[in-house]
XYZ file of C-alpha atoms in Angstrom:
250
model
C 0.000 0.000 0.000
C 1.238 3.500 -0.874
C 1.018 5.889 2.089
C 1.569 9.635 2.113
C 2.748 10.573 5.598
C 2.613 14.150 6.883
C 2.169 16.066 10.151
C 2.025 19.558 11.636
C 4.950 19.301 14.077
C 7.459 19.556 11.246
C 9.681 17.337 9.152
C 12.152 16.794 12.021
C 9.529 15.780 14.628
C 10.212 12.487 16.452
C 6.665 11.226 15.927
C 7.030 11.540 12.158
C 10.280 9.580 12.154
C 8.834 6.760 14.255
C 5.679 6.495 12.166
C 7.646 6.451 8.916
C 9.990 3.743 10.191
C 7.219 1.470 11.465
C 4.986 1.810 8.396
C 7.905 1.358 5.995
C 8.364 -2.177 7.340
C 5.358 -3.316 5.306
C 4.286 -0.363 3.131
C 5.538 2.132 0.575
C 5.812 5.402 2.531
C 6.433 8.879 1.128
C 6.949 11.667 3.688
C 6.021 15.287 2.889
C 5.835 17.571 5.933
C 6.222 21.240 6.918
C 9.792 22.478 7.309
C 8.950 23.710 10.820
C 6.293 23.380 13.485
C 2.941 24.499 12.094
C 0.666 23.389 14.943
C -2.686 25.157 14.872
C -2.501 25.896 11.147
C -5.828 24.137 10.570
C -6.820 23.782 6.887
C -4.995 26.861 5.601
C -3.381 26.876 2.162
C -0.505 29.162 1.152
C -1.736 31.284 -1.749
C 0.393 34.427 -1.498
C 3.744 32.907 -2.517
C 5.184 29.805 -4.204
C 6.222 26.806 -2.137
C 9.673 25.260 -1.951
C 10.539 21.600 -1.412
C 13.728 20.506 0.338
C 14.741 16.848 -0.040
C 16.449 15.588 3.126
C 19.037 12.828 3.343
C 16.530 10.422 4.911
C 14.144 10.771 1.975
C 11.724 13.101 3.770
C 10.555 16.202 1.905
C 10.178 19.484 3.786
C 7.823 22.185 2.489
C 7.900 25.836 3.565
C 4.142 25.827 4.030
C 1.255 24.419 6.007
C 0.280 20.789 6.631
C -2.497 21.166 4.061
C 0.015 22.496 1.542
C 2.149 19.407 2.078
C -0.633 16.916 1.471
C -2.052 18.975 -1.383
C 1.282 18.645 -3.158
C 1.819 15.057 -2.075
C -1.445 13.619 -3.363
C -1.018 15.339 -6.720
C 1.827 13.031 -7.633
C 4.433 15.822 -7.745
C 7.005 13.847 -5.736
C 6.069 10.223 -6.413
C 3.260 7.982 -7.564
C -0.126 9.074 -6.244
C -0.773 7.527 -2.799
C -3.737 5.374 -1.812
C -4.242 7.138 1.504
C -2.881 9.770 3.890
C -1.663 9.265 7.454
C -0.957 12.370 9.535
C 1.126 12.282 12.721
C 2.220 11.181 15.165
C 1.273 14.473 16.805
C 3.006 15.430 20.056
C -0.074 15.887 22.206
C -3.769 15.100 21.948
C -6.277 16.329 19.395
C -9.494 15.835 21.323
C -12.885 17.512 21.071
C -12.724 21.076 19.770
C -9.001 20.670 19.073
C -9.855 19.231 15.656
C -11.068 22.664 14.506
C -7.556 24.115 14.840
C -5.386 21.034 14.423
C -2.905 20.941 11.571
C -2.607 17.195 12.148
C -6.295 16.668 11.460
C -6.216 19.170 8.586
C -3.425 17.260 6.860
C -5.499 14.098 7.066
C -8.577 15.925 5.765
C -6.699 16.953 2.630
C -6.439 13.249 1.820
C -10.217 12.895 1.638
C -10.127 12.592 -2.159
C -8.189 9.347 -2.146
C -9.368 5.767 -2.261
C -8.978 4.974 1.439
C -10.028 7.037 4.499
C -7.228 9.197 5.906
C -6.043 8.825 9.491
C -4.902 11.541 11.903
C -3.032 10.133 14.906
C -2.011 11.932 18.090
C -0.171 10.798 21.212
C -2.035 12.184 24.208
C 0.819 12.897 26.586
C 1.186 16.651 26.875
C 3.749 18.505 24.789
C 6.509 15.932 25.363
C 4.999 12.446 25.005
C 7.190 9.365 25.133
C 5.534 6.276 23.688
C 5.488 7.042 19.966
C 6.069 3.369 19.214
C 2.692 2.595 20.774
C 0.847 5.006 18.502
C 2.726 3.765 15.440
C 1.861 0.150 16.214
C -1.817 1.016 16.698
C -1.938 2.725 13.294
C -0.108 -0.177 11.685
C -2.769 -2.542 13.028
C -5.543 -0.300 11.723
C -3.960 -0.181 8.292
C -3.699 -3.961 8.063
C -7.468 -4.141 7.495
C -8.273 -0.652 6.228
C -9.403 -2.017 2.852
C -12.364 -3.734 4.514
C -13.611 -0.593 6.302
C -16.861 0.720 4.855
C -17.235 4.456 5.478
C -18.998 7.256 3.671
C -16.813 9.237 1.262
C -14.814 12.170 2.626
C -14.553 10.994 6.189
C -11.483 10.967 8.435
C -10.457 8.762 11.339
C -9.165 10.830 14.261
C -7.085 8.548 16.486
C -5.836 9.548 19.935
C -3.521 7.154 21.771
C -2.720 7.312 25.509
C 0.976 7.879 26.201
C 1.507 4.366 27.583
C 3.487 1.252 26.691
C 1.419 -0.798 24.284
C 1.043 -3.560 26.887
C -0.829 -1.080 29.091
C -3.341 -0.013 26.417
C -6.719 -1.400 27.512
C -8.298 -1.523 24.068
C -9.936 0.683 21.455
C -13.141 2.709 21.813
C -15.193 4.242 19.028
C -15.987 7.718 20.350
C -17.610 11.046 19.616
C -15.899 14.384 20.018
C -16.143 15.926 23.457
C -16.018 19.670 24.037
C -13.890 22.190 25.902
C -14.713 25.396 27.719
C -13.537 28.707 26.301
C -9.757 29.069 26.484
C -8.130 31.453 28.943
C -7.640 35.094 27.969
C -4.636 35.834 25.735
C -1.509 36.810 27.658
C -0.516 40.430 27.074
C 3.104 41.537 26.973
C 5.183 44.527 25.925
C 8.164 43.825 23.691
C 11.523 45.703 24.049
C 10.339 48.300 21.539
C 7.258 49.088 23.580
C 4.794 47.322 21.264
C 1.921 45.518 22.924
C 1.675 41.869 21.879
C -0.519 38.900 22.739
C 0.150 35.206 23.263
C -2.775 32.897 22.538
C -3.480 30.801 25.640
C -3.679 27.031 25.688
C -6.844 25.066 25.024
C -9.717 25.299 27.476
C -10.388 22.527 29.963
C -12.530 19.554 28.977
C -16.204 20.143 29.789
C -18.198 17.549 27.832
C -15.907 14.627 28.629
C -18.109 11.816 29.933
C -18.434 8.200 28.778
C -18.569 7.885 25.020
C -16.304 10.878 24.366
C -12.744 10.867 23.110
C -11.613 12.588 26.332
C -13.052 9.812 28.488
C -11.572 6.982 26.415
C -8.035 8.344 26.477
C -8.186 9.207 30.181
C -9.343 5.642 30.878
C -6.406 4.118 28.994
C -8.163 3.318 25.714
C -7.334 4.369 22.180
C -10.019 6.742 20.909
C -11.127 6.488 17.273
C -13.602 9.137 16.084
C -15.102 9.343 12.608
C -15.041 12.949 11.395
C -17.337 14.146 8.635
C -15.982 16.731 6.194
C -19.541 17.793 5.304
C -20.297 20.286 8.084
C -23.918 20.796 7.047
C -26.272 20.420 10.030
C -29.083 18.629 8.285
C -31.234 18.467 11.427
C -31.428 22.272 11.476
C -32.471 22.808 7.880
C -36.235 22.569 8.489
C -36.099 25.039 11.384
C -34.026 27.429 9.326
C -36.425 27.150 6.395
C -39.432 27.938 8.605
C -37.621 30.888 10.167
C -36.722 32.326 6.768
C -40.306 31.943 5.513
C -41.494 34.118 8.394
C -38.975 36.814 7.444
C -39.941 36.974 3.775
């Protein structure tokens, strides 16, 4: 199977190296990733300048753009034969609940929605410095062994979050829904040496909707969380109410 591997932590991230090594044992892996950390880039494309590709000694390709840029180029066949699917990660830290809105890891996977097989975004839920990348890589390898038999609607993504534990301590796999977080803390204000006021975006808000059935709960309980994400963001259940409301206005 031909895999395009990308991430948002950058082409030198340890999770990318581990995932590439493990998948390459049984698959044809091509790595195209940002040349630096682009966490939080979401689905942005670079449209105001051309992109450059740097070929590293290990075969990885670094792009001076976003995670979506990388996959956009990678699935076009610019660097190699067109892949069958996209794997994004291993992200250093979780992508749970509302995180998927901002996540470059998830966005990179989403850009692979046009391909034959459903893309996978994988994150290691262990803070900013997780340890057990091998665990996450082995979980994804197991998922890929039978991915051809998975029957999902077109343009869907699997968002996988793995507890930062040795694989022997993983309790199992749960199919989950996205939980939700509270509003993040206020941005941190600072004054730079030139007297200009600047702002640091605060970290993600605390988990609020995190009970049984959610991705938060599964990971906290020692289970791998697998959530099916739908690219079509239309809320079909609200269409009738919206239609009635509009009829009253006009």
